[in-house]
Coordinates of C-alpha atoms in Angstrom, one line a residue:
Chain A
M1 CA -26.2 10.5 12.3
K2 CA -27.1 13.3 9.9
I3 CA -26.7 12.4 6.2
A4 CA -26.7 14.3 3.0
D5 CA -26.8 13.9 -0.8
V6 CA -23.4 15.1 -2.0
T7 CA -22.9 14.4 -5.7
P8 CA -22.4 16.2 -7.8
S9 CA -21.6 19.2 -5.6
D10 CA -23.2 22.5 -6.6
A11 CA -21.4 24.8 -4.1
V12 CA -20.4 28.3 -5.0
V13 CA -17.0 29.1 -3.4
R14 CA -15.9 32.7 -3.0
Y15 CA -12.3 33.6 -2.5
W16 CA -9.8 36.5 -2.5
S17 CA -6.0 36.4 -2.7
D18 CA -3.1 38.7 -2.8
R19 CA -2.8 38.1 -6.5
Y20 CA -6.5 38.6 -7.2
P21 CA -7.8 41.0 -4.5
D22 CA -11.3 41.2 -6.0
E23 CA -13.9 38.6 -5.2
Q24 CA -13.5 35.5 -7.4
R25 CA -15.9 32.6 -7.6
I26 CA -15.7 28.9 -8.4
R27 CA -19.1 27.3 -9.2
F28 CA -19.1 23.6 -8.7
G29 CA -21.1 22.0 -11.5
V30 CA -20.0 24.8 -13.9
D31 CA -16.3 25.7 -13.3
A32 CA -15.4 22.6 -11.5
R33 CA -16.9 19.2 -11.0
L34 CA -16.6 16.9 -8.0
D35 CA -18.3 13.7 -8.7
G36 CA -18.5 11.1 -6.0
G37 CA -20.9 9.0 -7.9
G38 CA -18.6 6.0 -7.7
V39 CA -18.7 6.0 -4.0
V40 CA -22.4 6.7 -3.7
D41 CA -23.2 3.8 -6.1
L42 CA -20.8 1.5 -4.2
L43 CA -21.3 2.4 -0.6
S44 CA -24.2 4.5 0.3
R45 CA -26.9 6.6 -1.2
H46 CA -26.1 9.3 1.3
L47 CA -22.9 10.2 3.1
P48 CA -22.6 11.4 6.7
V49 CA -22.9 15.2 6.7
V50 CA -19.3 15.6 8.0
A51 CA -18.0 13.4 5.2
A52 CA -20.0 15.4 2.6
D53 CA -18.7 18.7 3.9
L54 CA -15.1 17.3 4.0
L55 CA -15.3 16.4 0.3
D56 CA -16.7 19.8 -0.6
F57 CA -14.1 21.5 1.6
A58 CA -11.1 19.6 0.1
A59 CA -12.4 20.0 -3.5
S60 CA -12.8 23.7 -2.9
V61 CA -9.3 24.1 -1.5
Y62 CA -7.9 22.1 -4.4
A63 CA -9.8 24.2 -7.0
I64 CA -8.6 27.5 -5.4
D65 CA -5.1 26.1 -5.2
R66 CA -5.2 25.4 -8.9
V67 CA -6.5 28.8 -10.1
V68 CA -4.5 31.2 -8.0
A69 CA -1.0 31.4 -9.5
R70 CA 1.9 31.6 -7.2
P71 CA 4.2 34.6 -7.4
R72 CA 6.8 34.2 -10.1
Y73 CA 10.1 33.0 -8.7
R74 CA 12.7 35.7 -9.1
G75 CA 15.6 34.0 -7.2
Y76 CA 16.8 34.7 -3.7
D77 CA 18.2 38.2 -4.5
N78 CA 15.0 39.9 -3.4
G79 CA 13.9 37.3 -0.9
S80 CA 10.9 36.5 -2.9
D81 CA 8.7 33.7 -1.8
W82 CA 6.2 31.5 -3.5
A83 CA 3.6 31.6 -0.8
R84 CA 0.2 33.2 -1.3
T85 CA -2.4 34.6 1.0
I86 CA -5.9 33.3 0.3
R87 CA -9.2 34.1 2.0
A88 CA -12.2 32.0 1.2
V89 CA -15.9 31.7 2.1
L90 CA -17.1 28.1 1.8
P91 CA -20.7 26.9 2.0
V92 CA -21.0 23.9 4.2
R93 CA -23.9 22.0 5.8
E94 CA -22.6 22.5 9.3
P95 CA -20.8 25.9 9.5
D96 CA -20.4 25.8 13.3
R97 CA -18.6 22.5 13.2
W98 CA -16.1 23.8 10.6
T99 CA -15.7 27.2 12.2
A100 CA -14.6 25.5 15.4
A101 CA -12.0 23.6 13.4
R102 CA -10.3 26.6 11.8
E103 CA -7.1 26.3 13.8
E104 CA -6.6 22.6 12.7
I105 CA -7.4 23.6 9.1
R106 CA -4.9 26.4 9.2
A107 CA -2.2 24.2 10.6
L108 CA -2.8 21.5 8.0
L109 CA -2.9 23.8 5.0
E110 CA -0.1 26.1 6.0
W111 CA 2.2 23.1 6.4
L112 CA 1.0 21.4 3.2
T113 CA 1.0 24.4 0.9
D114 CA 3.2 27.1 2.5
D115 CA 0.3 29.5 2.0
Q116 CA -1.7 31.6 4.5
W117 CA -5.3 30.5 4.4
E118 CA -8.2 32.1 6.1
F119 CA -11.7 30.5 5.9
S120 CA -15.1 31.6 6.8
F121 CA -18.0 29.1 6.6
E122 CA -21.5 29.9 5.7
Q123 CA -24.7 27.8 5.6
A124 CA -25.0 26.0 2.4
A125 CA -28.0 27.0 0.4
G126 CA -30.8 24.4 0.3
K127 CA -29.4 22.2 3.1
G128 CA -30.4 19.1 1.2
L129 CA -30.2 17.1 4.4
S130 CA -32.1 13.9 4.2
S131 CA -33.4 11.8 7.0
G132 CA -33.3 8.7 4.9
Q133 CA -31.2 5.8 6.1
G134 CA -28.0 5.3 4.2
Y135 CA -27.2 1.8 3.2
L136 CA -24.1 -0.2 2.5
V137 CA -23.9 -2.5 -0.3
D138 CA -23.7 -6.0 1.2
V139 CA -20.9 -7.2 -1.1
L140 CA -18.4 -5.4 1.0
A141 CA -16.8 -7.5 3.7
D142 CA -17.4 -6.7 7.4
G143 CA -14.8 -4.5 8.8
I144 CA -13.4 -3.4 5.5
E145 CA -11.2 -0.3 5.6
P146 CA -10.4 2.2 2.9
I147 CA -6.9 2.3 1.3
L148 CA -5.8 5.2 -0.9
F149 CA -5.0 3.9 -4.3
S150 CA -3.5 6.3 -6.9
G151 CA -2.3 3.7 -9.4
G152 CA 1.3 4.4 -8.4
L153 CA 3.8 1.8 -7.3
D154 CA 3.5 2.3 -3.5
S155 CA -0.2 2.2 -3.3
S156 CA -0.3 -0.8 -5.6
A157 CA 2.2 -2.5 -3.4
G158 CA 0.1 -1.6 -0.4
L159 CA -2.8 -3.5 -1.8
A160 CA -0.6 -6.4 -2.9
V161 CA 1.0 -6.8 0.5
H162 CA -1.9 -6.0 2.8
A163 CA -5.2 -6.9 1.0
P164 CA -4.5 -10.7 1.3
R165 CA -4.4 -10.2 5.1
R166 CA -7.5 -8.1 5.7
P167 CA -10.4 -6.6 3.7
L168 CA -9.3 -3.3 2.1
L169 CA -11.4 -1.0 -0.2
P170 CA -9.3 0.9 -2.8
V171 CA -10.3 4.6 -2.9
S172 CA -9.1 6.8 -5.7
V173 CA -9.2 10.4 -7.0
V174 CA -9.5 10.5 -10.7
T175 CA -8.8 13.5 -12.9
N176 CA -8.7 11.9 -16.3
N177 CA -9.5 8.7 -18.1
H178 CA -5.9 7.6 -18.5
M179 CA -5.5 7.6 -14.8
A180 CA -8.7 5.7 -14.3
G181 CA -7.5 3.1 -16.9
V182 CA -4.2 2.6 -15.1
Q183 CA -6.0 2.1 -11.8
R184 CA -8.4 -0.4 -13.3
D185 CA -5.6 -2.3 -15.0
V186 CA -3.5 -2.6 -11.8
L187 CA -6.5 -3.8 -9.8
R188 CA -7.5 -6.3 -12.5
R189 CA -4.0 -7.7 -12.6
L190 CA -3.8 -8.0 -8.8
G191 CA -6.9 -10.2 -9.0
A192 CA -8.1 -11.7 -5.8
P193 CA -8.3 -10.6 -3.1
V194 CA -8.9 -7.1 -4.6
D195 CA -12.1 -6.9 -6.6
E196 CA -11.9 -4.2 -9.4
T197 CA -15.7 -3.8 -9.1
C198 CA -15.2 -2.7 -5.5
H199 CA -13.3 0.5 -6.1
A200 CA -14.5 3.9 -4.8
R201 CA -13.6 6.6 -7.3
F202 CA -13.9 10.3 -6.9
R203 CA -13.7 12.3 -10.1
I204 CA -12.7 15.9 -10.0
N205 CA -12.2 18.2 -12.9
L206 CA -11.7 21.9 -13.4
V207 CA -12.9 23.7 -16.6
S208 CA -9.8 25.0 -18.3
G209 CA -11.2 28.5 -18.5
V210 CA -11.1 29.0 -14.8
T211 CA -7.4 28.1 -14.3
G212 CA -6.2 31.6 -14.4
P213 CA -6.4 34.6 -16.7
S214 CA -4.0 33.1 -19.1
G215 CA -5.8 29.7 -19.0
R216 CA -2.8 28.1 -17.3
A217 CA -3.3 26.3 -14.1
E218 CA -1.0 26.7 -11.1
S219 CA 0.9 23.5 -11.5
S220 CA 2.3 23.0 -8.0
Q221 CA -1.0 21.6 -6.7
R222 CA 0.3 21.2 -3.1
S223 CA -3.3 20.7 -1.8
R224 CA -3.6 17.4 -3.7
G225 CA -2.5 15.6 -0.5
L226 CA -5.5 17.1 1.3
L227 CA -7.9 16.0 -1.5
F228 CA -6.6 12.4 -1.4
L229 CA -6.8 12.2 2.4
A230 CA -10.2 13.8 2.4
V231 CA -11.8 11.3 0.0
G232 CA -10.2 8.5 2.0
A233 CA -11.5 9.8 5.3
A234 CA -14.9 10.5 3.8
T235 CA -15.1 6.9 2.7
A236 CA -14.0 5.7 6.1
L237 CA -16.6 7.8 7.8
T238 CA -19.3 6.4 5.4
L239 CA -18.1 2.9 6.2
G240 CA -18.3 3.7 9.9
V241 CA -14.6 2.9 10.4
R242 CA -11.9 5.2 11.9
R243 CA -8.8 4.1 10.0
L244 CA -7.5 5.0 6.6
W245 CA -4.6 3.2 4.9
F246 CA -2.1 5.4 3.0
C247 CA 0.8 3.5 1.7
E248 CA 3.9 5.5 0.8
N249 CA 7.6 4.5 1.3
G250 CA 9.4 6.4 3.9
I251 CA 11.9 8.1 1.6
G252 CA 9.0 9.6 -0.5
A253 CA 6.9 10.4 2.6
V254 CA 9.6 12.3 4.4
N255 CA 10.8 13.7 1.1
L256 CA 13.9 15.6 2.1
P257 CA 14.8 18.2 -0.5
Y258 CA 17.3 17.1 -3.1
V259 CA 19.0 20.5 -3.1
R260 CA 19.0 23.2 -0.5
S261 CA 17.3 25.7 -2.7
Q262 CA 14.1 23.7 -2.3
L263 CA 12.4 25.4 0.6
G264 CA 9.3 24.4 2.6
A265 CA 6.6 22.7 0.6
Q266 CA 8.5 23.0 -2.6
A267 CA 9.5 19.4 -1.8
T268 CA 5.9 18.0 -1.6
R269 CA 4.5 17.0 1.8
S270 CA 1.5 15.1 0.6
A271 CA 2.4 11.9 2.4
H272 CA 4.6 13.4 5.1
P273 CA 3.9 12.0 8.6
R274 CA 3.2 15.5 9.9
T275 CA 0.5 15.9 7.1
T276 CA -1.2 12.7 8.2
A277 CA -1.0 13.8 11.8
A278 CA -2.5 17.1 11.0
M279 CA -5.3 15.4 9.1
Q280 CA -5.9 13.1 12.1
A281 CA -6.2 16.2 14.3
L282 CA -8.7 17.9 12.0
L283 CA -10.8 14.7 11.8
H284 CA -10.8 14.4 15.6
K285 CA -11.9 18.0 15.9
L286 CA -14.7 17.5 13.3
T287 CA -16.0 14.2 14.6
G288 CA -15.0 14.1 18.2
D289 CA -13.6 10.6 17.6
D290 CA -10.0 9.4 17.2
F291 CA -9.1 8.8 13.6
T292 CA -5.9 7.1 12.3
V293 CA -4.2 7.5 8.9
H294 CA -2.0 4.4 8.8
N295 CA 1.1 4.2 6.6
P296 CA 2.6 0.7 7.0
F297 CA 5.6 1.6 4.7
L298 CA 6.7 4.7 6.7
G299 CA 10.1 3.3 7.8
M300 CA 10.9 1.5 4.5
T301 CA 12.7 2.5 1.4
K302 CA 10.9 2.1 -1.9
A303 CA 13.1 -0.8 -2.8
E304 CA 12.1 -2.5 0.5
V305 CA 8.4 -1.9 -0.4
V306 CA 8.9 -3.5 -3.8
S307 CA 10.7 -6.5 -2.2
A308 CA 7.7 -6.9 0.2
V309 CA 5.4 -7.8 -2.7
S310 CA 4.9 -11.5 -3.2
Q311 CA 5.9 -13.3 -6.4
E312 CA 2.2 -13.8 -7.2
S313 CA 1.4 -10.1 -7.2
V314 CA 4.6 -8.5 -8.4
A315 CA 3.9 -8.7 -12.1
A316 CA 1.0 -6.2 -11.6
M317 CA 3.4 -3.7 -10.2
S318 CA 4.8 -2.9 -13.6
Y319 CA 1.4 -1.7 -14.7
S320 CA 1.4 1.0 -12.0
V321 CA 2.6 4.5 -13.0
S322 CA 5.0 6.6 -11.1
C323 CA 6.0 9.2 -13.7
D324 CA 5.3 12.9 -12.9
T325 CA 4.3 13.5 -16.6
S326 CA 2.5 10.3 -17.6
F327 CA -0.9 11.0 -16.1
A328 CA -0.7 14.7 -17.2
S329 CA -0.4 13.6 -20.8
R330 CA -3.9 12.0 -20.5
V331 CA -2.9 9.6 -23.3
K332 CA -3.3 5.9 -22.8
G333 CA 0.0 4.1 -23.2
H334 CA 2.0 7.3 -23.1
P335 CA 5.6 6.2 -22.2
R336 CA 7.1 7.2 -18.9
C337 CA 9.7 9.9 -19.2
G338 CA 12.3 7.9 -17.3
V339 CA 14.2 11.0 -16.0
C340 CA 11.8 12.8 -13.6
T341 CA 12.7 12.3 -10.0
S342 CA 9.6 10.0 -9.5
C343 CA 10.7 7.8 -12.5
L344 CA 14.3 7.7 -11.2
L345 CA 13.3 6.8 -7.6
R346 CA 11.1 4.0 -9.0
R347 CA 13.9 2.7 -11.2
Q348 CA 16.4 2.9 -8.4
A349 CA 14.0 1.0 -6.1
V350 CA 13.2 -1.7 -8.6
A351 CA 16.9 -2.2 -9.5
A352 CA 17.8 -2.6 -5.8
S353 CA 14.7 -4.7 -4.9
E354 CA 14.4 -8.5 -4.9
H355 CA 12.4 -8.2 -8.2
P356 CA 14.7 -6.1 -10.4
W357 CA 13.1 -7.5 -13.6
I358 CA 9.6 -6.2 -13.1
D359 CA 9.9 -3.1 -15.2
E360 CA 11.9 -4.7 -18.0
R361 CA 8.9 -4.3 -20.5
L362 CA 8.8 -0.5 -20.0
V363 CA 10.0 1.9 -22.6
Y364 CA 11.2 5.4 -21.5
R365 CA 11.0 8.5 -23.5
K366 CA 14.5 9.6 -22.4
Q367 CA 17.6 7.9 -21.1
A368 CA 19.1 8.8 -17.8
Q369 CA 22.7 10.0 -18.5
V370 CA 25.6 11.6 -16.7
T371 CA 24.2 14.9 -17.7
T372 CA 20.7 14.3 -16.4
E373 CA 20.2 17.1 -13.8
Q374 CA 17.5 15.3 -11.9
L375 CA 19.8 12.3 -11.4
I376 CA 22.6 14.5 -10.3
A377 CA 20.4 16.3 -7.8
M378 CA 19.3 12.9 -6.3
L379 CA 22.9 11.7 -6.1
W380 CA 23.9 15.1 -4.6
Q381 CA 21.4 14.4 -1.8
A382 CA 22.4 10.8 -1.4
S383 CA 26.1 11.7 -1.1
R384 CA 25.3 14.2 1.6
L385 CA 23.1 11.7 3.4
K386 CA 25.9 9.2 3.3
D387 CA 28.4 11.6 4.8
C388 CA 25.9 12.4 7.6
L389 CA 25.5 8.8 8.4
D390 CA 29.2 8.0 8.5
V391 CA 30.0 10.1 11.6
E392 CA 29.8 9.4 15.3
D393 CA 26.5 11.1 15.9
P394 CA 24.6 10.6 12.6
W395 CA 21.4 12.1 13.9
L396 CA 22.9 15.5 14.7
S397 CA 24.8 15.5 11.5
L398 CA 21.6 14.7 9.7
V399 CA 19.7 17.5 11.4
D400 CA 22.5 19.9 10.6
E401 CA 22.6 19.0 6.9
F402 CA 18.9 18.4 6.4
P403 CA 17.0 20.5 9.0
E404 CA 13.7 19.3 7.4
V405 CA 14.2 15.9 9.0
L406 CA 13.2 17.5 12.3
H407 CA 9.6 17.7 11.0
A408 CA 9.5 13.9 10.8
A409 CA 11.2 13.2 14.1
P410 CA 8.1 13.5 16.3
F411 CA 6.4 10.7 14.2
V412 CA 9.3 8.4 13.2
A413 CA 12.0 7.4 15.6
P414 CA 15.4 9.0 14.7
E415 CA 17.0 5.5 14.7
T416 CA 14.4 4.4 12.2
L417 CA 15.1 7.4 10.0
I418 CA 18.9 6.8 10.2
N419 CA 18.5 3.2 9.3
M420 CA 16.2 4.0 6.4
F421 CA 18.4 6.6 4.9
G422 CA 21.4 4.4 5.3
T423 CA 19.7 1.6 3.4
Y424 CA 18.7 4.1 0.7
T425 CA 22.2 5.3 0.1
R426 CA 23.4 1.7 -0.2
E427 CA 20.8 1.0 -2.8
W428 CA 22.1 3.5 -5.3
P429 CA 25.0 1.5 -6.9
A430 CA 22.6 -1.2 -8.1
F431 CA 20.7 1.4 -10.1
L432 CA 23.7 3.1 -11.5
D433 CA 25.1 -0.2 -12.6
S434 CA 21.9 -1.0 -14.3
L435 CA 22.2 2.3 -16.2
G436 CA 25.8 1.6 -17.1
L437 CA 27.0 4.6 -15.0
R438 CA 29.5 4.7 -12.3
V439 CA 30.5 7.1 -9.5
D440 CA 34.0 6.5 -8.4
D441 CA 34.7 6.5 -4.7
W442 CA 31.0 6.5 -4.0
F443 CA 29.9 10.0 -5.2
G444 CA 33.4 11.3 -4.6
D445 CA 34.2 11.8 -8.2
R446 CA 32.6 12.5 -11.6
L447 CA 29.5 10.6 -12.6
Q448 CA 30.6 8.8 -15.7
D449 CA 29.9 6.1 -18.2
A450 CA 31.1 2.8 -16.9
S451 CA 32.4 1.9 -20.3
D452 CA 34.8 4.8 -20.7
G453 CA 37.5 3.1 -18.7
C454 CA 38.4 6.2 -16.7
H455 CA 37.6 4.8 -13.3
S456 CA 39.3 2.3 -11.1
G457 CA 36.1 0.4 -10.2
Chain B
M1 CA 27.6 33.5 -9.1
A2 CA 27.0 30.7 -11.6
N3 CA 29.1 32.3 -14.3
L4 CA 31.8 33.0 -11.8
L5 CA 31.8 29.4 -10.7
R6 CA 31.8 28.3 -14.4
S7 CA 34.8 30.5 -15.1
G8 CA 37.0 28.9 -12.6
A9 CA 37.6 32.2 -10.8
P10 CA 40.0 32.3 -7.9
L11 CA 38.4 31.2 -4.5
M12 CA 39.0 34.6 -3.0
E13 CA 36.9 36.3 -5.8
V14 CA 34.1 33.7 -5.3
E15 CA 34.1 34.3 -1.5
D16 CA 33.8 38.0 -2.0
A17 CA 31.0 37.6 -4.5
L18 CA 29.1 35.2 -2.3
A19 CA 29.3 37.5 0.8
S20 CA 28.1 40.3 -1.4
A21 CA 25.2 38.2 -2.8
V22 CA 24.1 37.2 0.7
A23 CA 24.3 40.8 2.0
N24 CA 22.2 41.8 -1.0
S25 CA 19.5 39.1 -0.2
I26 CA 19.2 40.2 3.4
R27 CA 19.1 43.9 2.5
R28 CA 16.4 43.5 -0.2
S29 CA 14.3 41.1 1.9
G30 CA 14.2 43.4 4.9
G31 CA 16.3 41.2 7.1
V32 CA 15.2 40.1 10.5
P33 CA 14.5 43.2 12.5
R34 CA 14.0 41.3 15.8
F35 CA 16.9 39.0 15.3
S36 CA 18.2 39.3 18.9
A37 CA 14.8 38.3 20.2
V38 CA 14.7 35.2 18.0
A39 CA 18.2 34.3 19.2
E40 CA 17.1 34.7 22.8
G41 CA 14.1 32.5 22.1
V42 CA 16.4 29.8 20.7
R43 CA 18.7 30.1 23.8
Q44 CA 15.8 29.7 26.1
A45 CA 14.2 26.9 24.1
A46 CA 17.6 25.0 24.2
A47 CA 17.8 25.6 27.9
V48 CA 14.5 23.7 28.5
G49 CA 16.4 20.6 27.7
G50 CA 15.4 17.5 25.8
D51 CA 16.9 14.5 24.3
G52 CA 18.1 16.2 21.2
H53 CA 15.1 14.9 19.2
V54 CA 12.5 17.3 20.6
V55 CA 12.4 20.9 19.5
A56 CA 10.8 23.3 21.9
A57 CA 8.7 26.1 20.7
I58 CA 10.5 29.1 19.3
P59 CA 8.9 32.5 19.6
T60 CA 7.3 33.5 16.3
C61 CA 8.9 36.8 15.5
S62 CA 10.3 35.6 12.2
P63 CA 9.7 37.7 9.1
D64 CA 7.6 36.3 6.1
G65 CA 9.2 35.1 3.0
V66 CA 12.4 33.2 2.2
V67 CA 14.5 34.6 5.0
G68 CA 11.8 33.8 7.5
R69 CA 11.7 30.2 6.3
L70 CA 15.5 29.9 6.5
L71 CA 15.6 31.5 9.9
D72 CA 13.0 29.0 11.2
E73 CA 15.2 26.2 9.9
A74 CA 18.3 27.6 11.4
A75 CA 16.7 28.2 14.7
R76 CA 15.2 24.7 15.0
T77 CA 18.5 23.1 14.1
L78 CA 20.4 25.2 16.6
V79 CA 18.0 24.3 19.4
T80 CA 18.5 20.6 18.6
T81 CA 22.2 20.7 18.5
M82 CA 22.4 22.9 21.7
Q83 CA 20.1 20.5 23.5
A84 CA 22.0 17.5 22.4
G85 CA 25.3 19.0 23.5
M86 CA 23.8 20.5 26.7
N87 CA 25.4 23.7 25.6
L88 CA 24.4 26.7 27.8
V89 CA 25.5 29.8 26.0
S90 CA 25.4 33.5 26.6
P91 CA 22.9 35.7 24.7
K92 CA 25.8 37.1 22.7
S93 CA 27.0 33.6 21.7
A94 CA 23.5 32.5 20.8
T95 CA 23.1 35.5 18.5
E96 CA 26.4 34.7 16.8
L97 CA 25.6 31.0 16.5
L98 CA 22.2 31.7 15.0
A99 CA 23.6 34.4 12.7
D100 CA 26.2 31.9 11.4
R101 CA 23.6 29.4 10.7
L102 CA 21.2 31.8 9.0
L103 CA 23.9 33.2 6.7
D104 CA 25.2 29.8 5.9
R105 CA 21.7 28.6 5.1
I106 CA 21.0 31.7 2.8
A107 CA 24.3 31.1 1.0
K108 CA 23.6 27.4 0.5
A109 CA 20.0 28.0 -0.7
G110 CA 21.4 30.4 -3.3
L111 CA 24.2 28.1 -4.4
D112 CA 22.6 24.7 -4.3
H113 CA 20.2 25.3 -7.2
M114 CA 23.3 25.7 -9.5
V115 CA 24.8 22.4 -8.5
P116 CA 23.1 20.1 -11.0
A117 CA 24.0 22.3 -13.9
L118 CA 27.6 22.9 -12.8
I119 CA 28.1 19.1 -12.5
A120 CA 26.2 18.2 -15.7
E121 CA 28.3 20.8 -17.6
G122 CA 31.5 19.2 -16.3
H123 CA 32.8 22.2 -14.5
Y124 CA 33.1 20.3 -11.2
T125 CA 32.9 16.8 -9.8
M126 CA 30.5 16.4 -6.8
S127 CA 33.4 16.1 -4.4
Q128 CA 35.1 19.3 -5.8
L129 CA 31.8 21.2 -5.5
R130 CA 31.1 20.0 -2.0
E131 CA 34.6 21.0 -0.9
L132 CA 34.2 24.4 -2.6
L133 CA 30.8 25.1 -0.9
A134 CA 32.2 24.1 2.5
N135 CA 35.1 26.5 2.0
L136 CA 32.8 29.3 0.9
S137 CA 30.6 28.9 4.0
G138 CA 33.6 29.2 6.3
S139 CA 35.3 32.1 4.5
K140 CA 36.5 35.3 6.2
P141 CA 34.1 37.5 4.3
M142 CA 31.2 35.4 5.5
A143 CA 32.4 35.7 9.1
D144 CA 32.8 39.4 8.7
L145 CA 29.3 39.7 7.2
R146 CA 28.0 37.8 10.2
D147 CA 29.2 40.5 12.5
R148 CA 27.8 43.2 10.3
F149 CA 24.5 41.5 10.1
I150 CA 24.2 41.3 13.9
R151 CA 24.7 45.1 13.9
H152 CA 22.3 45.6 11.0
P153 CA 19.7 42.8 11.4
S154 CA 17.0 44.7 9.4
G155 CA 19.4 44.7 6.5
E156 CA 19.3 48.5 6.3
G157 CA 22.8 49.7 5.6
L158 CA 24.2 46.2 5.5
R159 CA 27.1 45.8 3.1
A160 CA 29.4 43.0 2.4
P161 CA 33.1 43.5 3.4
D162 CA 35.0 45.3 0.7
R163 CA 36.3 43.1 -2.1
R164 CA 39.8 42.1 -1.7
T165 CA 42.4 42.4 -4.4
A166 CA 45.1 39.8 -4.5
A167 CA 48.7 40.9 -5.1
K168 CA 49.9 39.2 -8.3
P169 CA 53.0 37.1 -8.0
L170 CA 56.3 39.1 -8.6
D171 CA 57.3 37.1 -11.7
E172 CA 53.8 37.7 -13.2
L173 CA 54.2 41.4 -12.6
L174 CA 57.6 41.5 -14.1
N175 CA 56.8 39.5 -17.2
T176 CA 53.4 41.0 -18.1
G177 CA 53.0 44.2 -20.1
L178 CA 51.4 47.1 -18.4
D179 CA 48.4 47.1 -20.8
D180 CA 47.7 43.5 -19.9
L181 CA 47.8 43.9 -16.2

């Protein structure tokens, strides 16, 4: 197997887009930094070439995705779309291998980002290929498999539930020190069998000056899913295994839009089963071997995931972070907002789980109220789901109301999806009760404060 | 539309405004010039059969942009429901069914992003809003617009049906000053 030094990357990526038609460049080591030092120190002095190229490819896509602003949304009146057209020339160590995989790359990225991507691959300058033998640190257990670990609730629960049964190596992408601290904290509190010293971290940063003419990054970051999967797959390839664990509850993975104005990848597809299938197809094309991205929580609600965590491990779950804004603040101890859809889904799940007390110590910056639009949007979706599931043919009704569910159907049995969404809708009252809110006639009437006496209960 | 909904305007007025907004969206986006070909693709894909869970390939003659995305959704959904119901339909019916779904999807995409604000502001309860949106989708102006769209799939020359004026009740006419009418 050919191997290569990979960290830090010094690639220069050239790209063009409909927004910036002239050639633009991202210089790794100057404009952006991809540091896999953590994995090199832990696993191997060198990575397989295909793994090294995979890391450079994913980091390049992520960097371009961040610096090319999407068209400004101007409503549906003019049929405007948020998609971009991007062409890029990427230096890789094995251009022929990557050129042959262009169709798989296009399918994955178009699905994940809604954008049109066109890639050319050129020989990386100074190949840097080494004939030295890579080595694995002998503290790692035989047969250990990588598991993506973000520091969020689902990936923490994945470790808590599955690490006691088999050796798993947490793999993380880190963009700031706050995120790294959260991940370390959760691992330390999980204790055995997860060793915090055995944690593969990939750090990626962009210099603020390259994130667009105004200095503002494109915030949608729909290629983050590719970056996470790529670091996990690169770690697996380095370990010599062909399976990556990716733990995300089924509601979050399928991620049906809350309102019908969310189109395509506007509802993120990072953990969608079609994303993982497209990644498997790309890895098969690149390596010639079958590769599996395994999500053991795919048919479960988030509340069921929380309930699956044992009493011994569940306290660590409260140190995980789900908030959309918490990591972005880059401030240690920054309180969760409490009202973003990620916070609300977590709170709903914990309230409906067998461990409803685990987040009692948390303080939120905002209180969810009857006027919280994110909560209303989630209830709007849940009420429509419930109506779909109460009819004679729930699957057809579900397809009719949520056409996006068809994307999941080839990978998750419709019966499983129906059961999962049914469980999800039944979980909501527990959360609303915990907030002191009520919806009379199960979403049929006004969301209101339970103490106002205007409902019949 | 949002202000109209906030104002509690009569349903007929909202129906007219919605049909006008949908016609506007199709016209400005360039519509679906090869709409009948897409509908025929749907009909053939549905005829392939399946268990209702499998969607056959639909010819890629969709336009780019929002309308293209919504058309893709509408087409996939229609194939699934037709397969499940083992419905064999004529090309004309397939065109009408797909047009119904596309226009309905465009309308809902435009309306749904107003939902959280309208409920949070207390203008509607969830059940009221859902009933209203269902009525709007099935309104006569939307049905008329469907027929017009089939005749003008590129959106060129597409106009919503003329706005209707409601006759005021007789007692209101008799008891209201001319200046106030």
